[in-house]
Short mmCIF file of C-alpha atoms and ligand atoms in Angstrom, two decimals:
data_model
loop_
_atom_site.label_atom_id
_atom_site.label_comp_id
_atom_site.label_asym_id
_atom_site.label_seq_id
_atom_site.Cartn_x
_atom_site.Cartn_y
_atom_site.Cartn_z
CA UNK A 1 89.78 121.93 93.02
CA UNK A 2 88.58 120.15 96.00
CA UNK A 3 91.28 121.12 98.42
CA UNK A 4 91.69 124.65 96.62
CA UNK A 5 93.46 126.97 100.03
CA UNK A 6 93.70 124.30 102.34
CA UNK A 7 96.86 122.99 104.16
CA UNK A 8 97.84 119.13 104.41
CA UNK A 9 100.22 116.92 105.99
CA UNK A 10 100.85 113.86 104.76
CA UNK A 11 103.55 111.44 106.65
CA UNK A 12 104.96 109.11 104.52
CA UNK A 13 104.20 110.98 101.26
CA UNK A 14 107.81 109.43 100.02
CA UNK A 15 106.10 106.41 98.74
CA UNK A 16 103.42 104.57 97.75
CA UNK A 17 99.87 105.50 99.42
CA UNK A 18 100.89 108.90 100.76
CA UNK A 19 103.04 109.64 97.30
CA UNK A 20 99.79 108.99 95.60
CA UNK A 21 97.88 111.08 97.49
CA UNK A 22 99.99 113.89 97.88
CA UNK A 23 99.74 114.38 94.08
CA UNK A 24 95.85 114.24 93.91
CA UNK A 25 95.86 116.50 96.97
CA UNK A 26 98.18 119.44 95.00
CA UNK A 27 96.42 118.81 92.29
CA UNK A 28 93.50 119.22 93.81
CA UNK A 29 94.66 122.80 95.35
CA UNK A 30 95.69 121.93 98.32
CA UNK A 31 99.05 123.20 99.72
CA UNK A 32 100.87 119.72 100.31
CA UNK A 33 103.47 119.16 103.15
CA UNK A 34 105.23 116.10 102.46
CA UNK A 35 106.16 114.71 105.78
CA UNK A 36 108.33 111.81 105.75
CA UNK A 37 111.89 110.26 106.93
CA UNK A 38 112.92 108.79 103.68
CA UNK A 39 115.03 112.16 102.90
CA UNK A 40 115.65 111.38 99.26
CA UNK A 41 112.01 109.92 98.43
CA UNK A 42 110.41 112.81 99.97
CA UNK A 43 112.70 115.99 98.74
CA UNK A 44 111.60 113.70 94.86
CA UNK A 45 108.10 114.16 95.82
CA UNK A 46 108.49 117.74 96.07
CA UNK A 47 110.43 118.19 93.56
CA UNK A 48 107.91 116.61 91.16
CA UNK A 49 105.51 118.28 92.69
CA UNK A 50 107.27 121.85 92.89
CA UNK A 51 108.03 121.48 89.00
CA UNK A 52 104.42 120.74 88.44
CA UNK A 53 103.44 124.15 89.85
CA UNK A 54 101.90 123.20 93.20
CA UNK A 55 102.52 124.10 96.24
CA UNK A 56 104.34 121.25 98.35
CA UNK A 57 107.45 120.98 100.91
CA UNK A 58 109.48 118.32 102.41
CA UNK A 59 109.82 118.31 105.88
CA UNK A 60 111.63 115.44 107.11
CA UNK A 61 109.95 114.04 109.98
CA UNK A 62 109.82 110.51 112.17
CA UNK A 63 106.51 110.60 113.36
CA UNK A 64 107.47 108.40 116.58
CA UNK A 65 109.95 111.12 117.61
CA UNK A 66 107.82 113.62 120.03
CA UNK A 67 110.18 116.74 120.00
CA UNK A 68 111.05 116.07 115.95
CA UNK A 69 106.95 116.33 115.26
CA UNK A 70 106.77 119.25 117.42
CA UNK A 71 108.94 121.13 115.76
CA UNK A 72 107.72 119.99 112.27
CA UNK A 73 104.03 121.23 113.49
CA UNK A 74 105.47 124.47 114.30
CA UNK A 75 107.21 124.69 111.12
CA UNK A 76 103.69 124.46 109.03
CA UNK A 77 102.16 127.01 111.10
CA UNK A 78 105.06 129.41 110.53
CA UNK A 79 104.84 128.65 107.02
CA UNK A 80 101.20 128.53 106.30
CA UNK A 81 98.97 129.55 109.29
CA UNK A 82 97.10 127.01 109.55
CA UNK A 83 96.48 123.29 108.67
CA UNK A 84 93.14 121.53 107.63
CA UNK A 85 94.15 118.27 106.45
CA UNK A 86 96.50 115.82 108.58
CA UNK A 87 96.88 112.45 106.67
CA UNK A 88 97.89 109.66 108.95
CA UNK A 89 99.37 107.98 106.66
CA UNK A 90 102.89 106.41 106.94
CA UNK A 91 103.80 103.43 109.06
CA UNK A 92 106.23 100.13 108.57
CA UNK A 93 105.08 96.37 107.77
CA UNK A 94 105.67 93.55 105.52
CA UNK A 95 108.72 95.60 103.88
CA UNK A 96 110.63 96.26 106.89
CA UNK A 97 110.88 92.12 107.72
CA UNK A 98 114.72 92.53 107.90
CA UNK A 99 114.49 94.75 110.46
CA UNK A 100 111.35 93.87 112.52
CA UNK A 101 109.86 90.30 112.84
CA UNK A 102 106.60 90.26 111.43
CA UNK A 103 105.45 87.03 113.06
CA UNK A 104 102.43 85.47 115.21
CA UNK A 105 102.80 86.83 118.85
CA UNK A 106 104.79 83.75 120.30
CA UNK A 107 107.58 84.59 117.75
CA UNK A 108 107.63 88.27 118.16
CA UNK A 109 110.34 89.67 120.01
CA UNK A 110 109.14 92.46 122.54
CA UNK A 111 112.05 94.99 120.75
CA UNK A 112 110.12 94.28 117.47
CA UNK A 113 106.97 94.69 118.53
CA UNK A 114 107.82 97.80 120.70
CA UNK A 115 109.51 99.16 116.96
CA UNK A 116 106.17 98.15 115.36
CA UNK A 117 103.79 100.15 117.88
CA UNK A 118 106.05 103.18 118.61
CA UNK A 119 105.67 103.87 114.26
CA UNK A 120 102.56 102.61 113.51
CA UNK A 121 100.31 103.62 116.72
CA UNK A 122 102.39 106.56 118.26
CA UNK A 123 103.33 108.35 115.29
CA UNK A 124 99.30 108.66 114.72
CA UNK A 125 99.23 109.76 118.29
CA UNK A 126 102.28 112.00 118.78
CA UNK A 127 100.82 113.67 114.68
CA UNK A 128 97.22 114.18 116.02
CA UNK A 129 98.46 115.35 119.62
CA UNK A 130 100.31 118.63 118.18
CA UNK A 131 97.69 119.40 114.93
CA UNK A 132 94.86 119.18 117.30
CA UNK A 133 95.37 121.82 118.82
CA UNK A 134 96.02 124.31 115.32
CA UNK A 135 92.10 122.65 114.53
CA UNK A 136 90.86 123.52 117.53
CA UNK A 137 91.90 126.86 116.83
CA UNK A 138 90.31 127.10 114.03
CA UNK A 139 87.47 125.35 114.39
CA UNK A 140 87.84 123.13 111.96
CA UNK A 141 89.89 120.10 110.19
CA UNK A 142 90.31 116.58 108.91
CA UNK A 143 92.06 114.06 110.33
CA UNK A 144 92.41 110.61 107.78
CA UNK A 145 93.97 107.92 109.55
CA UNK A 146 95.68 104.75 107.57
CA UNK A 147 94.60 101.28 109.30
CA UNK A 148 95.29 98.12 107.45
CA UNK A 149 92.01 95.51 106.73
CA UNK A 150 94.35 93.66 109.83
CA UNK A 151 93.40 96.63 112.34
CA UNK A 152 89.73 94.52 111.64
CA UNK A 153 90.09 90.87 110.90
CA UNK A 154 91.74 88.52 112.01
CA UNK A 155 94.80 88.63 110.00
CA UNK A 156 97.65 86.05 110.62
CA UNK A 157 101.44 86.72 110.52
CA UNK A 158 101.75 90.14 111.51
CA UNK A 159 100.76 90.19 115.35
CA UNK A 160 102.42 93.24 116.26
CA UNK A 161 101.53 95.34 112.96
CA UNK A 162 97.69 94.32 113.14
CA UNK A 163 97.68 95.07 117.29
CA UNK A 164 98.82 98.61 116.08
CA UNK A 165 96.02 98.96 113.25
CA UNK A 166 93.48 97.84 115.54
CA UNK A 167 94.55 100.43 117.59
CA UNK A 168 94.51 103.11 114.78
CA UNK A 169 90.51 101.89 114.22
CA UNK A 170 89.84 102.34 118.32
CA UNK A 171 91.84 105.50 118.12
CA UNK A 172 89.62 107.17 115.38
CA UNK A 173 86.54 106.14 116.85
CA UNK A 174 87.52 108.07 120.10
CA UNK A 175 89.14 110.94 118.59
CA UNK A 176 85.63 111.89 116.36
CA UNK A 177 83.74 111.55 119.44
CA UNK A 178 86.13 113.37 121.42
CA UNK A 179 86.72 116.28 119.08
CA UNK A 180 83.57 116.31 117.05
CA UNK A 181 82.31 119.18 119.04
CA UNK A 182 85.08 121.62 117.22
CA UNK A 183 83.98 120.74 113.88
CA UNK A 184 86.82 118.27 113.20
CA UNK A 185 86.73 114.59 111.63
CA UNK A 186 88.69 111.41 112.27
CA UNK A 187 87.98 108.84 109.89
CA UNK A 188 90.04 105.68 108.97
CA UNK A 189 90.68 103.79 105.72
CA UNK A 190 91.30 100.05 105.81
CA UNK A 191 93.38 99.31 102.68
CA UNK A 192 93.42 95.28 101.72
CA UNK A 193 96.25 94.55 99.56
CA UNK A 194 97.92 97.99 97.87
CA UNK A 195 100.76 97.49 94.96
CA UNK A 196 103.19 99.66 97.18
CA UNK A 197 107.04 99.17 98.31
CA UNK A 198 105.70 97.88 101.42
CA UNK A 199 104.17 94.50 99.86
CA UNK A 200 106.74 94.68 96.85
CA UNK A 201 108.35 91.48 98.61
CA UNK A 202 105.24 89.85 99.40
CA UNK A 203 103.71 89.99 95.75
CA UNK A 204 107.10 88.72 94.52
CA UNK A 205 106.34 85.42 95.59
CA UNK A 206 103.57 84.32 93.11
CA UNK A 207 101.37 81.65 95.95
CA UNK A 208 100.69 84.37 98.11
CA UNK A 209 100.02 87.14 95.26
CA UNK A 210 97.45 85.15 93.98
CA UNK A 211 95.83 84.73 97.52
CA UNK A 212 95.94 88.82 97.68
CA UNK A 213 93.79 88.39 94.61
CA UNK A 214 91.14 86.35 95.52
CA UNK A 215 88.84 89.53 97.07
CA UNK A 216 85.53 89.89 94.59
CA UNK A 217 87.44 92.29 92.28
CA UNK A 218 89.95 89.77 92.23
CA UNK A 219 93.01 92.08 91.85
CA UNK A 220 95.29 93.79 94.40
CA UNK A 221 94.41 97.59 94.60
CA UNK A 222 96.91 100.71 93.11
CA UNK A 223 97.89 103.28 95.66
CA UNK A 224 95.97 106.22 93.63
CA UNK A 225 92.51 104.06 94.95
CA UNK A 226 93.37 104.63 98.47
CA UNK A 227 94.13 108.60 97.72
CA UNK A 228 91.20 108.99 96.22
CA UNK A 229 89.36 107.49 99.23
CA UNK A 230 91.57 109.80 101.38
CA UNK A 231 90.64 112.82 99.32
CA UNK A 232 86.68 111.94 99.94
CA UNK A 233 87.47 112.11 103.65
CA UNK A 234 89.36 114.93 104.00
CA UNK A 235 87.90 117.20 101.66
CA UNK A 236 84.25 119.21 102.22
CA UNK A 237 82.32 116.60 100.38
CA UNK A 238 82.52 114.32 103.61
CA UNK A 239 81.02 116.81 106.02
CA UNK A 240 78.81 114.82 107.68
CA UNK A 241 81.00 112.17 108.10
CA UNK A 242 82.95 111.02 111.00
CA UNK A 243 84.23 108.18 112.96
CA UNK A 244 83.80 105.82 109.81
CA UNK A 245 85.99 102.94 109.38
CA UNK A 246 86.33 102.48 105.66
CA UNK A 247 87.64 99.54 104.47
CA UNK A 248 89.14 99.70 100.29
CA UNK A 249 89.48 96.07 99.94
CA UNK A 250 88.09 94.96 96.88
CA UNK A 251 85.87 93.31 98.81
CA UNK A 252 87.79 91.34 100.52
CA UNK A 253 86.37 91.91 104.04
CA UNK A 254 82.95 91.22 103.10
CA UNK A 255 83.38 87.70 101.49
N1 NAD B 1 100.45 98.28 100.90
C1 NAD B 1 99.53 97.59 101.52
O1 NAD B 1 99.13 96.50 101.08
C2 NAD B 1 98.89 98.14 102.78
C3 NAD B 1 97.73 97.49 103.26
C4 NAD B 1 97.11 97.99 104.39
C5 NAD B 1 97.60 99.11 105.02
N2 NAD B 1 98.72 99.72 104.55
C6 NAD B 1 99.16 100.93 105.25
O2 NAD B 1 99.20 102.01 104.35
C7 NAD B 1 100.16 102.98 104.80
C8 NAD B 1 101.04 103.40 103.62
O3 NAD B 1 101.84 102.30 103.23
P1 NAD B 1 102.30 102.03 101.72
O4 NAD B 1 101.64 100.80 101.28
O5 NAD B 1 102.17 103.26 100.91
O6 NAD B 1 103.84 101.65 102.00
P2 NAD B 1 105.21 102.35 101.63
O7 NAD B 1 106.26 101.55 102.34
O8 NAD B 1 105.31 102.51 100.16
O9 NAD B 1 105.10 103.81 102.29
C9 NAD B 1 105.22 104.05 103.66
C10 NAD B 1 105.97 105.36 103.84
O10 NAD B 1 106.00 105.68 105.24
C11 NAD B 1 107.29 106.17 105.54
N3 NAD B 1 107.58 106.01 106.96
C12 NAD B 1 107.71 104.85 107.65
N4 NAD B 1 108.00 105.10 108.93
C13 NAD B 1 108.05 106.45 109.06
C14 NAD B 1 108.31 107.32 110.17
N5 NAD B 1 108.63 106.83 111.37
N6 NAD B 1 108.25 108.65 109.97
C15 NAD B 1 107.95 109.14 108.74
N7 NAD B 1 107.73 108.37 107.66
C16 NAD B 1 107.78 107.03 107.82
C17 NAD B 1 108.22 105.33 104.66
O11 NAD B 1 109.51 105.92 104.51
C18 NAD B 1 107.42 105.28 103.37
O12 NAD B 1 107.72 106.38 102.54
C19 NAD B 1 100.90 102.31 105.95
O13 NAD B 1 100.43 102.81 107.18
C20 NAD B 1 100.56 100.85 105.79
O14 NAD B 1 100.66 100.15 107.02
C21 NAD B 1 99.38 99.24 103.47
#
């Protein structure tokens, strides 16, 4: 029970990384608020969750929409006091291609790469800028923030999606510093390649799979590794740590 009474918020706990982690989280005591705008993925979540005997609730949320995050915060508070845990987690890439380019700069359309930021770098902003406040309340709190290896290397393809992890990894660094002094973390996890919806597409097409498997551990990574990164960071066991930027890559970055 390494969450036992604390409160977390995970966005995009509908699928994927954030699904995975919102089940170690409950079952790891903590009181689980699944916030995400997939209505039917997320109200599943709870539901499996709910029937499991933890404590979790949908609240459906777009995390680029100021006043739809605002009142989501508030909704929390009334509900539980207080929050400890805010898992940045959600944000669109490789599986939202028929919506938003993902391209090299030259090909990205400014709409698309306006779409791409607003999600992927906002929604960590507009999140942190109304639970910061609740922390500094208290205190105290944990603030896990989902990069991509591409907010780090130089990753090809994706120009607008790897500008907004890059700026998830500057944002962290800043927020520890800034808010270290009321006993609350920012850290960052760098995922490589995760078996999620998001790459489904990707790892379809058997060339580029392989190439996702060439890191040391040669094998694309399961969406429980990255929660149970997640859960190091935001639980008490990481007290001393803040401001990392923690790539789970299989290696990948290193060789
Ligand atoms: N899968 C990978 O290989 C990989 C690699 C590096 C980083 N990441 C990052 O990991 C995070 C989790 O992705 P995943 O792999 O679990 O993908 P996923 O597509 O399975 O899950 C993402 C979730 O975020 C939700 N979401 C998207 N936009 C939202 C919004 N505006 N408001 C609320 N919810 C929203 C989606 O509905 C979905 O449930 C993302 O930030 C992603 O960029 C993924």
């Amino acid at each position: 029970m390494r969450l036992k009474d604390k409160v977390a918020i995970i966005t995009g706990a509908g699928s994927g990384q954030g699904k995975a982690s919102a089940k170690l989280f409950a079952s790891e005591g903590a009181s689980v608020v699944i916030a995400e705008w997939n209505e039917e993925n997320g109200k599943q979540v709870e539901q499996e969750l709910v029937n499991a005997g933890y404590t979790a609730v949908f609240m459906k949320t777009d995390i680029s929409n100021e006043e739809n995050v605002r009142s989501v915060i508030d909704q929390v508070v009334e509900r539980f006091g207080r929050i400890d845990i805010l898992f940045n987690n959600a944000g669109i890439g490789f599986s939202s291609r028929s919506r938003y380019k993902m391209a090299p700069l030259l090909e990205t359309p400014l709409g698309d790469w306006n779409q791409i930021l607003s999600i992927n770098l906002n929604g960590v902003y507009l999140m942190s800028k109304y639970v910061l406040p609740i922390m500094i309340k208290q205190e105290s709190g944990s603030i896990v923030n989902n990069s991509s290896l591409n907010g780090v290397l130089g990753v090809t393809g994706a120009d607008a999606y790897t500008a907004s992890k890059g700026g998830v990894v500057a944002l962290t660094r800043v927020m520890a510093v800034d808010y270290g002094k009321h006993n609350i973390r920012v850290n960052c996890i760098c995922p490589g390649a995760i078996d999620t919806p998001m790459i489904a597409e990707v790892l379809d097409n058997e060339k580029i799979a392989k190439s996702y498997a060439t890191n040391p551990l040669r094998r694309v990574g399961k969406p429980e590794e990255i929660a149970h990164a997640a859960l190091f960071l935001s639980s008490d066991e990481s007290s001393y740590i803040t401001g990392l930027i923690m790539p789970v890559d299989g290696g990948w970055s290193v060789a």
